[in-house]
Structures are given as C-alpha cells and as structure tokens.
Amino acid sequence: MSPAPDWLKDKKSRLERKNAFDGALVYGTAKFNRETGRGNAAKNPFQEYVDPDTGMIRPDLVRPRSCPVCGEPPGPGLFIKGGFRHVRCPSCGLIYVSLILREDVMLRYWRDELAWMSVLNSGPQEELDRLKFAYGLDAAGAWLEGRAPGKLLDMGAGNGTFVRTANSMGWKATALEINTECAEAMLNEGFQVIVKPLELSDLPHGSFDLVTFWEVLEHLAEPRLALSRVAPLFNEGGVLLVMVPNAGSLVTRILHEKSNTFGGHSHLNHFDAGSLARLLESLGYQILEMETLLTELGAINNHLDFQDPYLGEAASFASDLTPELIHDRMWGSRLFVIARRKPGA
Ligand SMILES: [Zn+2]
C-alpha cells in the first residue's frame, strides 16, 4: 500500500484541514447560517399537514417502521418535532423517526425538493464543501493502494459540488441523483448521472474503487438496503466513504430537539459511532477509520448563553472547549467513516 500522505498521519495537520471547512470556525455560526440560508431550508415543508391539536403529522401520510439498524420495534418516544415522533431503539441506541412519510410522498418530495439546493449552491457552502470533499477524497484515496484517483460512485449527489471536486482531482465520478433539477444541472455540465434508484440502474459489478454516501444514509427509510445494494459494485479493495450527522455529538446532546439536525420529514436516522459501526459491520464492512467533522461550536456557545443557537453571537463559553477536544472525544457534529468489504463477505 502506498504510504498515507503526511497530513493524514499527523494529527495536527489533519485537524487544521478539518477546521478549514468548519463553517462555525471560518465564518462564525450566525454569519454562516445567514449567508447560506440554512435557517429557511430547515423549516418543515409538511407543516400544513400537522394537526395543531395533537402536534402530529396527518396519519394517512405516514407509515410505521422498526429500527433500521437492528429490526427491533420502536422504544419509548424522545420528542416530537415537525409532527414526527423521534424514538430511541432500546437495543442498539439508534435515534430514529417512526412513523415516517409514506414511500410515494417521500419520493415526490425528493424529486422536487429545492430548498437545500439553494443552500448547497450558496457561495460560502460551496467553498467549504469543496475543501471538505477534497479532504474526504484524500482520506479515502490513502486506502486505495495507489489506485486513487480512480472510479467512484456518489450516492445522492445533490447539486454536484462533490462530483465537480472529484473530477477536478482526477477521479472519474458517476453521480446517482433522483432530484430532477439537480440531475439536470449535472447532466448539463457533462457529468455522468444516473437519474433513478440504484436497484433500477445496471451498473456493472466490481467496477468502483470508491462509493460515497455524503449525508445520505440519514435520509433513507432503509439504509441497510442501500449499503447492501452497493456492496457488489466495489472492485477488489474498493472503499466506502460515509458521512452522517452524529447523534452522539456535543451539539446534539446539548440542544436535543432544538438542533436543526432533527426534522422528521427528511432526517429519519440519527446514528452515533456505535450504531453506525454496528450497521456497517453487520453488512460485512470493516471500518478502517472513523472520526468526527464540524464542531458546531457556535451553536453550543449560543445555547449555553441563552441565545438562539444558530443566530446568536455568544463569545466562547469555556476556552478549553476547543475543536481539538471536540474531535478527540468524537463529539463533532458529523461522523466520517472509511470502510471496506471484508474478504469473503
Ligand atoms: Zn436498533
């Protein structure tokens, strides 16, 4: 295997690279939220279907489900947000939404959704995303034994910033995206795009060095199915890259339902390090590395200062609460994993 680049082995340079795409650190939380329009995008588009008396989403729009990691029936409810009940699995600890939107309602929502596209296309978001994606590609590439940059498949490619970044670094990227406008924009740029669910595509087995799920698994009713469907697509030694919101993050543990990460129409699964590892390992993936990205330090400080978490301007509450400490404890707001199929799995 080719030696990992110096920045990957050196903790300090790795932290410096992570901090360079952390919106809370680069712009400050309030400025970053204002300039990307994240607050508006986090509003519940299904609010009109929430019964004001019960606070619950209209029952004909939703369906039940059991824990998507271990299959156990839902445990006690934690809270209701946006009309959706968030529960915790008594067996594996996953926080997830049940009931969730019916499959056809969800599919229509994702085909036409535009609110997040405008966040992704905003200048500050795009700039930081490019750095984040380059970081992920370098980290994954270090495990590819000299075959990077190679062929990759990006699941749920969104507005195409990742594919654009990857191709500029020499990768040959294929995007899978069902959102009509996102897919059209990528096709117009000449990218290779599959505009249908993976099970309906005919991608050749054994053809990818890297498969990426950037903030996708939290949106899927059946994340297990998606991860098992991509399994045959890896070539020998190919690696999987996953980023998801971290339910074990400090910001989530402090803010609970006030955290923008909770919104039951779209974020259905809230993994922590344990439940994500359990899911991947049960499907025959071996975790090569797991770390956290993005601190959300501003939201933490704002909340501790009784201000709006996302729009407050609080000074640091405790000077020893640093990005280094947050990532050392796996308290960052995203989990980042590189994994590989175990031989014979
Ligand atoms: Zn479970």
Tab-separated table of C-alpha atoms in Angstrom, residues 105-327:
chain	number	residue	atom	x	y	z
A	105	VAL	CA	-44.833	11.008	-0.541
A	106	MET	CA	-41.129	10.920	0.244
A	107	LEU	CA	-40.133	10.101	-3.321
A	108	ARG	CA	-42.164	13.051	-4.645
A	109	TYR	CA	-40.605	15.324	-2.024
A	110	TRP	CA	-37.046	14.367	-3.011
A	111	ARG	CA	-37.740	14.616	-6.752
A	112	ASP	CA	-38.921	18.217	-6.397
A	113	GLU	CA	-37.059	19.487	-3.323
A	114	LEU	CA	-35.233	22.779	-3.924
A	115	ALA	CA	-34.702	24.415	-0.517
A	116	TRP	CA	-31.452	22.596	0.230
A	117	MET	CA	-30.189	23.049	-3.304
A	118	SER	CA	-30.076	26.801	-2.725
A	119	VAL	CA	-28.083	26.230	0.490
A	120	LEU	CA	-25.665	23.942	-1.355
A	121	ASN	CA	-25.292	26.457	-4.183
A	122	SER	CA	-24.588	29.382	-1.842
A	123	GLY	CA	-21.052	30.762	-2.071
A	124	PRO	CA	-19.845	30.007	1.475
A	125	GLN	CA	-21.326	26.493	1.473
A	126	GLU	CA	-19.863	25.593	-1.899
A	127	GLU	CA	-16.427	26.894	-0.931
A	128	LEU	CA	-16.318	24.909	2.316
A	129	ASP	CA	-17.847	21.821	0.699
A	130	ARG	CA	-15.054	21.740	-1.873
A	131	LEU	CA	-12.481	21.630	0.936
A	132	LYS	CA	-14.485	19.001	2.824
A	133	PHE	CA	-14.826	16.807	-0.263
A	134	ALA	CA	-11.123	17.117	-1.104
A	135	TYR	CA	-10.343	16.065	2.466
A	136	GLY	CA	-12.616	13.027	2.143
A	137	LEU	CA	-11.147	12.028	-1.223
A	138	ASP	CA	-7.593	12.286	0.093
A	139	ALA	CA	-8.504	10.287	3.207
A	140	ALA	CA	-10.256	7.562	1.165
A	141	GLY	CA	-7.590	7.590	-1.548
A	142	ALA	CA	-4.887	6.799	1.014
A	143	TRP	CA	-6.513	3.374	1.484
A	144	LEU	CA	-6.642	2.593	-2.235
A	145	GLU	CA	-3.090	1.352	-2.622
A	146	GLY	CA	-2.010	3.593	-5.452
A	147	ARG	CA	-5.284	3.295	-7.404
A	148	ALA	CA	-6.505	6.775	-6.444
A	149	PRO	CA	-7.768	8.823	-8.150
A	150	GLY	CA	-9.913	6.049	-9.628
A	151	LYS	CA	-13.580	5.399	-10.427
A	152	LEU	CA	-16.172	6.481	-7.900
A	153	LEU	CA	-19.937	6.377	-7.459
A	154	ASP	CA	-21.533	9.218	-5.483
A	155	MET	CA	-24.887	8.207	-3.991
A	156	GLY	CA	-27.317	11.137	-3.688
A	157	ALA	CA	-25.015	13.592	-5.424
A	158	GLY	CA	-27.116	16.704	-4.758
A	159	ASN	CA	-26.035	19.834	-6.597
A	160	GLY	CA	-22.854	18.228	-7.943
A	161	THR	CA	-20.193	20.020	-5.893
A	162	PHE	CA	-18.701	16.674	-4.897
A	163	VAL	CA	-18.614	15.273	-8.427
A	164	ARG	CA	-17.111	18.527	-9.696
A	165	THR	CA	-14.433	18.450	-6.970
A	166	ALA	CA	-13.676	14.774	-7.562
A	167	ASN	CA	-13.305	15.130	-11.341
A	168	SER	CA	-11.037	18.158	-10.890
A	169	MET	CA	-8.803	15.959	-8.722
A	170	GLY	CA	-8.597	13.318	-11.455
A	171	TRP	CA	-11.319	10.912	-10.286
A	172	LYS	CA	-13.873	9.514	-12.742
A	173	ALA	CA	-17.150	10.149	-10.948
A	174	THR	CA	-20.615	8.754	-11.603
A	175	ALA	CA	-23.444	10.535	-9.773
A	176	LEU	CA	-26.709	8.957	-8.669
A	177	GLU	CA	-29.370	11.588	-8.038
A	178	ILE	CA	-33.173	11.430	-8.272
A	179	ASN	CA	-33.813	15.151	-7.745
A	180	THR	CA	-34.935	16.413	-11.155
A	181	GLU	CA	-33.286	19.823	-11.081
A	182	CYS	CA	-30.011	18.636	-9.513
A	183	ALA	CA	-29.716	15.808	-12.042
A	184	GLU	CA	-30.415	18.126	-14.986
A	185	ALA	CA	-27.821	20.634	-13.802
A	186	MET	CA	-25.182	17.898	-13.564
A	187	LEU	CA	-26.133	16.414	-16.952
A	188	ASN	CA	-25.822	19.889	-18.496
A	189	GLU	CA	-22.276	20.090	-17.153
A	190	GLY	CA	-21.484	16.820	-18.914
A	191	PHE	CA	-21.295	14.648	-15.808
A	192	GLN	CA	-22.243	11.001	-15.782
A	193	VAL	CA	-25.560	10.906	-13.903
A	194	ILE	CA	-27.973	8.088	-13.100
A	195	VAL	CA	-31.423	9.588	-12.528
A	196	LYS	CA	-33.069	6.576	-10.892
A	197	PRO	CA	-32.821	4.465	-7.759
A	198	LEU	CA	-29.797	2.145	-7.608
A	199	GLU	CA	-31.918	-1.024	-7.874
A	200	LEU	CA	-33.174	0.120	-11.281
A	201	SER	CA	-29.723	1.001	-12.602
A	202	ASP	CA	-27.499	-1.554	-14.312
A	203	LEU	CA	-24.093	-0.519	-13.003
A	204	PRO	CA	-21.557	-3.271	-13.637
A	205	HIS	CA	-20.432	-5.203	-10.562
A	206	GLY	CA	-16.833	-4.848	-9.394
A	207	SER	CA	-16.362	-1.527	-11.132
A	208	PHE	CA	-15.766	1.141	-8.470
A	209	ASP	CA	-12.756	1.993	-6.322
A	210	LEU	CA	-14.841	4.226	-4.113
A	211	VAL	CA	-18.537	4.589	-3.257
A	212	THR	CA	-19.556	7.696	-1.310
A	213	PHE	CA	-22.610	8.494	0.817
A	214	TRP	CA	-22.230	12.171	1.817
A	215	GLU	CA	-25.129	12.918	4.186
A	216	VAL	CA	-27.431	10.387	2.562
A	217	LEU	CA	-27.971	7.464	4.967
A	218	GLU	CA	-29.850	9.665	7.439
A	219	HIS	CA	-32.475	10.315	4.753
A	220	LEU	CA	-33.191	6.694	3.828
A	221	ALA	CA	-36.035	4.608	5.231
A	222	GLU	CA	-33.867	1.543	4.664
A	223	PRO	CA	-30.161	2.470	4.958
A	224	ARG	CA	-29.276	-1.228	5.352
A	225	LEU	CA	-30.706	-1.987	1.933
A	226	ALA	CA	-28.760	0.836	0.264
A	227	LEU	CA	-25.465	-0.284	1.816
A	228	SER	CA	-26.036	-3.890	0.798
A	229	ARG	CA	-27.049	-2.895	-2.743
A	230	VAL	CA	-23.775	-1.061	-3.344
A	231	ALA	CA	-21.693	-3.941	-1.942
A	232	PRO	CA	-21.290	-5.804	-5.291
A	233	LEU	CA	-20.192	-2.599	-7.045
A	234	PHE	CA	-16.764	-2.378	-5.373
A	235	ASN	CA	-13.739	-3.702	-7.154
A	236	GLU	CA	-11.248	-5.641	-5.062
A	237	GLY	CA	-10.026	-3.496	-2.190
A	238	GLY	CA	-12.506	-0.713	-3.039
A	239	VAL	CA	-13.552	1.533	-0.171
A	240	LEU	CA	-16.761	3.046	1.154
A	241	LEU	CA	-16.951	6.616	2.450
A	242	VAL	CA	-19.845	7.647	4.699
A	243	MET	CA	-20.675	10.939	6.355
A	244	VAL	CA	-23.812	11.306	8.520
A	245	PRO	CA	-24.971	13.627	11.306
A	246	ASN	CA	-23.626	12.439	14.667
A	247	ALA	CA	-26.342	11.854	17.291
A	248	GLY	CA	-23.525	11.482	19.817
A	249	SER	CA	-22.194	14.973	19.063
A	250	LEU	CA	-21.885	17.551	21.805
A	251	VAL	CA	-24.184	19.957	19.963
A	252	THR	CA	-26.942	17.337	19.625
A	253	ARG	CA	-26.597	16.200	23.237
A	254	ILE	CA	-26.941	19.810	24.402
A	255	LEU	CA	-29.632	21.084	22.002
A	256	HIS	CA	-31.791	17.946	21.672
A	257	GLU	CA	-34.833	18.797	19.517
A	258	LYS	CA	-33.643	22.404	19.146
A	259	SER	CA	-30.871	21.031	16.942
A	260	ASN	CA	-31.515	21.613	13.237
A	261	THR	CA	-30.382	18.072	12.608
A	262	PHE	CA	-33.777	16.888	13.864
A	263	GLY	CA	-36.658	17.329	11.425
A	264	GLY	CA	-38.623	14.161	10.900
A	265	HIS	CA	-39.718	14.621	7.276
A	266	SER	CA	-36.163	14.291	5.980
A	267	HIS	CA	-33.690	13.133	8.653
A	268	LEU	CA	-35.017	9.681	9.532
A	269	ASN	CA	-31.980	8.070	11.178
A	270	HIS	CA	-29.619	9.578	13.758
A	271	PHE	CA	-26.552	7.372	14.091
A	272	ASP	CA	-23.876	7.612	16.716
A	273	ALA	CA	-20.492	5.908	16.452
A	274	GLY	CA	-21.863	2.676	17.959
A	275	SER	CA	-24.996	2.265	15.847
A	276	LEU	CA	-23.204	3.203	12.614
A	277	ALA	CA	-20.409	0.709	13.317
A	278	ARG	CA	-22.986	-1.964	14.122
A	279	LEU	CA	-24.833	-1.375	10.859
A	280	LEU	CA	-21.691	-1.434	8.711
A	281	GLU	CA	-20.126	-4.436	10.431
A	282	SER	CA	-23.344	-6.464	10.234
A	283	LEU	CA	-23.216	-5.988	6.456
A	284	GLY	CA	-19.642	-7.260	6.173
A	285	TYR	CA	-17.872	-3.899	6.116
A	286	GLN	CA	-14.698	-3.446	8.113
A	287	ILE	CA	-14.213	0.068	9.467
A	288	LEU	CA	-10.793	1.450	8.507
A	289	GLU	CA	-11.201	4.776	10.223
A	290	MET	CA	-13.894	6.768	11.981
A	291	GLU	CA	-13.663	10.363	13.142
A	292	THR	CA	-15.873	13.410	13.539
A	293	LEU	CA	-16.014	16.560	11.383
A	294	LEU	CA	-17.510	20.029	12.067
A	295	THR	CA	-17.692	21.301	15.642
A	296	GLU	CA	-20.850	23.485	15.692
A	297	LEU	CA	-19.015	25.304	18.488
A	298	GLY	CA	-21.012	28.492	17.894
A	299	ALA	CA	-24.380	26.762	18.364
A	300	ILE	CA	-23.111	25.207	21.597
A	301	ASN	CA	-21.847	28.540	22.964
A	302	ASN	CA	-25.012	30.380	21.890
A	303	HIS	CA	-27.290	27.875	23.589
A	304	LEU	CA	-25.225	27.915	26.780
A	305	ASP	CA	-25.563	31.728	26.697
A	306	PHE	CA	-29.405	31.542	26.326
A	307	GLN	CA	-29.254	32.835	22.740
A	308	ASP	CA	-30.657	31.398	19.510
A	309	PRO	CA	-28.247	28.519	18.768
A	310	TYR	CA	-27.901	29.373	15.082
A	311	LEU	CA	-28.230	33.156	15.075
A	312	GLY	CA	-26.692	34.155	18.413
A	313	GLU	CA	-23.339	35.862	18.749
A	314	ALA	CA	-22.139	34.445	22.052
A	315	ALA	CA	-18.488	34.506	22.941
A	316	SER	CA	-16.835	31.228	23.799
A	317	PHE	CA	-18.359	29.819	26.991
A	318	ALA	CA	-15.306	27.866	28.026
A	319	SER	CA	-11.930	28.459	26.437
A	320	ASP	CA	-10.925	24.835	26.897
A	321	LEU	CA	-13.809	23.666	24.705
A	322	THR	CA	-11.702	23.547	21.532
A	323	PRO	CA	-12.073	21.836	18.139
A	324	GLU	CA	-9.264	19.517	19.179
A	325	LEU	CA	-11.099	18.408	22.332
A	326	ILE	CA	-14.393	18.012	20.439
A	327	HIS	CA	-12.895	15.767	17.763
